[in-house]
Amino acid sequence: MSATAEASKLLSRRVTCNSHGQESSYFLGWLEYERNPYHPLSNPSGIIQMGLAENQLSLDLLETWLADHPESTDFKKAADEAGSSSLFRDLALFQDYHGLPAFKQALADYMSELRGNKVSFDPKKLVITAGATSANEILAFCLADPGDAFLIPTPYYPGFDRDLKWRTGANIVPIHCSSSNGFRITRHALEQAYKHAVVKRKLRVKGVLVTNPSNPLGTTMSPDELRTLADFIEDKKSLHLICDEIYYGTSFLSPGSFISSIKQVVDGRPHLSDHVHIVCSLSKDLGLPGFRVGAIYSDNELVAAAATKMSSFGLVSSQTQHLLSAMLGDGDFRRSYTAENKRRLRERQRRLVEGLRNTGIECLESNAGLFCWVDMRHLLAKTGCFQAEMELWKKIVYDVGLNISPGSSCHCSEPGWFRLCFANMTEATLDLAMHRLRDFVERDEAIRRSHRRPPGPAIIARWVRRLSSKRRPLMQLSR
Amino acid sequence: MASGFQDEAAEHHLLSEMASNGGHGENNSLYFDGWKAYDRDPYHPTLNPHGIIQMGLAENQLCHDLMEEWIRNNPEASICTEEGVSCFKAVANFQDYHGLPFFREAVAKFMEKVRGGQVRFDPDRIVMSGGATGAQETLAFCLADPGDAFLIPVPYYPAFDRDFCWRTRARLLPIHCSSSNNFMITASALESAYQNAQKSNIRVKGILIVNPSNPLGTTIDKHSLQSLLRFANHRRIHLVCDEIFGGTVFGSTRFTSLSEALEADPSADRRLVHVVCSLSKDLGLPGFRVGVIYSYNDAVVACARKMSSFGMVSSQTQHFVGRMLADDDFTSKYLAENARRLRERHAVFAGGLRRVGIRCLEGNGGLFCWMDLRGLLKEATAEGEADLWRVIVGEVKLNVSPGSAFHCDEPGWFRICFANMDDETAERAVRRIRMFVEKKQMKKTMRWVDGLRLSLPRRFDLEDVALTPRLLSPQSPLVHATT
């Protein structure tokens, strides 16, 4: 037996398959970035990371809060109740999978407030998990047997392939959404997907998973869309609805406006409450992905009980729960942070949208998220197929030096769409990225034109002048 | 719960088979029943002096003062202090599943120190997990397909059934060990377990051992480790060693790690060897959820690292732990003092038990004793053991863990934890055991004396009521731990 064959036999199928999805272009782009990462001083021609949906815009606000409140979080503080208990010791020993009560209360309050207090979250129904990654996997384990399917609208976050399928053995069947209606979910698309799963692929469908606000679209669901979903699972009787609302706190509507939450719909239809489960996280709005804080909210006691036990495999560090219970427990700070964070996100999104528009590139109109869903169909080669999308993507990664995420990696059914992130970099870096893209588009346009007729000397001279004048601003931009 | 939408059987049907099958083990084991009993009636020196003392929780609470001192002297280790807050942004943003490099380096160094400097660990092989719980499950996912089995010596830690089998659908098959040779693993028991699996058409993917052993508190000698390695090599199966109690060895017999045995055998196939560590036992930090997989197999390292996305260590904790474990002076001092205090506490228990004629397996590590209460059984059966356990929990008010919960073949053995309480509570626990045993002995004598038609005074108090000023016993003001 060959060494590789023997190695495969020694290990489980999970090791040798690629359901973790890390062979996809989404992750390959990251690898390229890691090999050649942009830095304004040490590597100004490196690849700019626009494939990472992180929020780095408001960490200074959190840092300031910490600096102003050392006593809330400091281990040095000793409890002054009768006895010798110290905060450090209590946290060191605290491994209860029900989670720190103060933290859950603060998280529930935060979640309710983000939704304008139109709904109220009961801390007892929260299950704390190691990030939304773990939350989604746990729900898949709780709701689906191996081989069962979840319907997910496309395009969707590539990590769902790993989170819902890899170790659980579940399947994902796409609900095809189209640019013709802004990629909104329709009843028709739901029914098509369901039929395909049951009849064509002979799968048992256990639920629908939606992301609201959407990753990668950055759009939020209208009340009608949420009702359509609720109607669908009600009609199908035994389906679950998982609503991943991890980007909820990144919506940047005007103050006083709130996007709809599935909880509002469920509150109005209590008979559905056992079928609807919400996933949240602090990685996106608070920009704390390193802390690994996720949660499942479910009215279904059996699901919550099973999920709680499963959370043993990835509990949140008590040290972190304590820090966050103090930070999120500060109501004034919570509210001021949310308002300022949204303001910064809105501004940054506008900067990206305008920068793209100046290059003749439009985005799907969005009001949330840390990214835009960008229409580059007009830049594809004539064939306009997914191969053309890959070719364009490679050019943008290697020649332009931007790691963006191609729509195919998000299972989009139409080639030519890309996700570009805007909140994980400085303004200067974003401007540089736009600059590079504009140069590329103009060169590309010129090349296309030149295929129809050769460029005259005047055109060439203009090119040269433009290119050499743009090089100097590059130095200024990379500060 | 919804009313009128589904009946209860259908409610269960709404969930996966896994969510409803009780594979987490919490419904059917006396191990968890004992904790529940404790939660209902927890001992407290002033608020509930007649409550149940928790002796079913293998936690190390003896050395937090040392860490607290280190924290006071090293405020920059916390990203919440004035000295450390400048690291906050970078740390909070760091979600790379490779982990913070200085964290991995510090953990590797600490692991080397726990093993007396006898082996070297490569920081690039350190993979994070959600505690040892997460580590065990991840390894099972990497090494076994559904239906595959690991052989494991009995008695073993009850939650392995959950960690290795629940979501992975793998199996654990026993290697029978007996008190006749202090529960050591024999070649014949190992071979027999393997052959039984073959006969039942079950594919064996590996052997899981725990060293130092939970619940035995003993360490495996180098010779036995090498035999296990040879067996694994011969059968082309994995050898997984859970060494989470490595830093709790207090006896005179040195701790030999599997890595040391591996280094001494160049013919062994390293790709079959995997070690699990954690900071929950030696450092007493179960709340921080720091688990480590150290595999000598590159494909397993790569896969386990991807799987660590499901349970990474909080970057805040990586930062803190990384700084603490990089302090060489501190870790040396800590490990030495930890061993000394464990040795002392162990002596209090083992000695106290010996004085009333209760023998413990001679252990040199761990946070517990493996008590031989066979002499107190009314009948040498599982029911007899369960009856005795109910008396110990219900009347003596000690939550000890019965051997059946650990799949022990012989009734009458119990695990009693000693490191999760202060000195006063420890003494009280020993007193309660002493009084219980003496009462039982007196009852026996009474029956004998009754037989001789003589009468003797018979009043005994089970509880020593005279209380002296004490330290608080371990009650978290946060919430009681239930895991």
PDB file of C-alpha atoms in Angstrom, chain B residues 29-39 51-58 158 214-215 349 353 358 360 367-373 376-377 384-406 412-418 420-421 425-426 428-430 432-434 436-437:
ATOM      1  CA  SER B  29     -24.771   7.947  35.600  1.00  0.00           C
ATOM      2  CA  LEU B  30     -24.433   8.096  39.330  1.00  0.00           C
ATOM      3  CA  TYR B  31     -21.419  10.342  38.669  1.00  0.00           C
ATOM      4  CA  PHE B  32     -23.722  13.159  37.598  1.00  0.00           C
ATOM      5  CA  ASP B  33     -26.427  12.182  40.083  1.00  0.00           C
ATOM      6  CA  GLY B  34     -23.959  12.848  42.852  1.00  0.00           C
ATOM      7  CA  TRP B  35     -23.274  16.333  41.568  1.00  0.00           C
ATOM      8  CA  LYS B  36     -26.988  17.008  41.334  1.00  0.00           C
ATOM      9  CA  ALA B  37     -27.425  15.872  44.921  1.00  0.00           C
ATOM     10  CA  TYR B  38     -24.604  18.177  45.924  1.00  0.00           C
ATOM     11  CA  ASP B  39     -26.178  21.090  44.058  1.00  0.00           C
ATOM     12  CA  GLY B  51     -24.652  19.791  53.671  1.00  0.00           C
ATOM     13  CA  ILE B  52     -22.937  17.465  51.220  1.00  0.00           C
ATOM     14  CA  ILE B  53     -19.209  17.968  50.803  1.00  0.00           C
ATOM     15  CA  GLN B  54     -18.204  17.844  47.182  1.00  0.00           C
ATOM     16  CA  MET B  55     -15.674  15.110  46.711  1.00  0.00           C
ATOM     17  CA  GLY B  56     -16.661  14.196  43.169  1.00  0.00           C
ATOM     18  CA  LEU B  57     -14.968  17.126  41.472  1.00  0.00           C
ATOM     19  CA  ALA B  58     -11.385  16.639  40.373  1.00  0.00           C
ATOM     20  CA  PRO B 158     -17.051   8.780  32.821  1.00  0.00           C
ATOM     21  CA  ASN B 214      -8.152   9.196  36.414  1.00  0.00           C
ATOM     22  CA  PRO B 215      -9.580   7.701  38.660  1.00  0.00           C
ATOM     23  CA  PHE B 349      -6.742  11.662  53.241  1.00  0.00           C
ATOM     24  CA  LEU B 353      -8.669   6.555  55.687  1.00  0.00           C
ATOM     25  CA  ILE B 358      -9.829   1.861  54.516  1.00  0.00           C
ATOM     26  CA  CYS B 360      -6.541   3.365  48.938  1.00  0.00           C
ATOM     27  CA  LEU B 367      -6.357  14.987  42.588  1.00  0.00           C
ATOM     28  CA  PHE B 368      -8.095  11.957  44.102  1.00  0.00           C
ATOM     29  CA  CYS B 369      -7.727   8.641  45.853  1.00  0.00           C
ATOM     30  CA  TRP B 370      -9.124   5.343  44.619  1.00  0.00           C
ATOM     31  CA  MET B 371     -10.707   3.944  47.764  1.00  0.00           C
ATOM     32  CA  ASP B 372     -11.310   0.302  48.446  1.00  0.00           C
ATOM     33  CA  LEU B 373     -14.657   0.053  50.234  1.00  0.00           C
ATOM     34  CA  LEU B 376     -18.304  -2.146  53.578  1.00  0.00           C
ATOM     35  CA  LEU B 377     -20.529  -3.655  50.902  1.00  0.00           C
ATOM     36  CA  GLY B 384     -24.495  -3.344  46.692  1.00  0.00           C
ATOM     37  CA  GLU B 385     -22.132  -0.631  45.557  1.00  0.00           C
ATOM     38  CA  ALA B 386     -25.014   1.669  44.568  1.00  0.00           C
ATOM     39  CA  ASP B 387     -26.618   1.128  47.990  1.00  0.00           C
ATOM     40  CA  LEU B 388     -23.383   2.027  49.742  1.00  0.00           C
ATOM     41  CA  TRP B 389     -22.992   5.067  47.516  1.00  0.00           C
ATOM     42  CA  ARG B 390     -26.479   6.273  48.396  1.00  0.00           C
ATOM     43  CA  VAL B 391     -25.640   5.959  52.070  1.00  0.00           C
ATOM     44  CA  ILE B 392     -22.389   7.887  51.641  1.00  0.00           C
ATOM     45  CA  VAL B 393     -24.111  10.692  49.767  1.00  0.00           C
ATOM     46  CA  GLY B 394     -27.343  10.712  51.703  1.00  0.00           C
ATOM     47  CA  GLU B 395     -26.183  10.024  55.249  1.00  0.00           C
ATOM     48  CA  VAL B 396     -22.472  10.644  55.443  1.00  0.00           C
ATOM     49  CA  LYS B 397     -23.019  13.628  53.162  1.00  0.00           C
ATOM     50  CA  LEU B 398     -20.020  13.180  50.936  1.00  0.00           C
ATOM     51  CA  ASN B 399     -20.355  13.217  47.189  1.00  0.00           C
ATOM     52  CA  VAL B 400     -17.910  10.502  46.208  1.00  0.00           C
ATOM     53  CA  SER B 401     -17.980   8.767  42.837  1.00  0.00           C
ATOM     54  CA  PRO B 402     -18.786   5.059  42.679  1.00  0.00           C
ATOM     55  CA  GLY B 403     -16.602   2.763  40.617  1.00  0.00           C
ATOM     56  CA  SER B 404     -19.538   1.772  38.396  1.00  0.00           C
ATOM     57  CA  ALA B 405     -19.600   5.304  37.024  1.00  0.00           C
ATOM     58  CA  PHE B 406     -16.040   4.629  35.854  1.00  0.00           C
ATOM     59  CA  GLY B 412     -16.755  -1.517  45.934  1.00  0.00           C
ATOM     60  CA  TRP B 413     -14.194   0.979  44.624  1.00  0.00           C
ATOM     61  CA  PHE B 414     -14.860   4.711  44.927  1.00  0.00           C
ATOM     62  CA  ARG B 415     -13.041   7.826  43.785  1.00  0.00           C
ATOM     63  CA  ILE B 416     -12.696  10.548  46.362  1.00  0.00           C
ATOM     64  CA  CYS B 417     -11.301  13.954  45.368  1.00  0.00           C
ATOM     65  CA  PHE B 418      -9.219  15.869  47.845  1.00  0.00           C
ATOM     66  CA  ASN B 420     -10.972  20.972  45.659  1.00  0.00           C
ATOM     67  CA  MET B 421     -11.404  22.164  49.238  1.00  0.00           C
ATOM     68  CA  THR B 425     -13.278  20.995  54.909  1.00  0.00           C
ATOM     69  CA  ALA B 426     -10.771  18.240  54.195  1.00  0.00           C
ATOM     70  CA  ARG B 428     -14.256  17.518  58.276  1.00  0.00           C
ATOM     71  CA  ALA B 429     -14.628  15.087  55.378  1.00  0.00           C
ATOM     72  CA  VAL B 430     -12.121  12.692  56.906  1.00  0.00           C
ATOM     73  CA  ARG B 432     -17.260  12.106  58.607  1.00  0.00           C
ATOM     74  CA  ILE B 433     -15.749   9.038  56.964  1.00  0.00           C
ATOM     75  CA  ARG B 434     -14.179   7.990  60.230  1.00  0.00           C
ATOM     76  CA  PHE B 436     -19.308   6.435  59.419  1.00  0.00           C
ATOM     77  CA  VAL B 437     -16.858   3.553  59.419  1.00  0.00           C
TER      78      VAL B 437
END
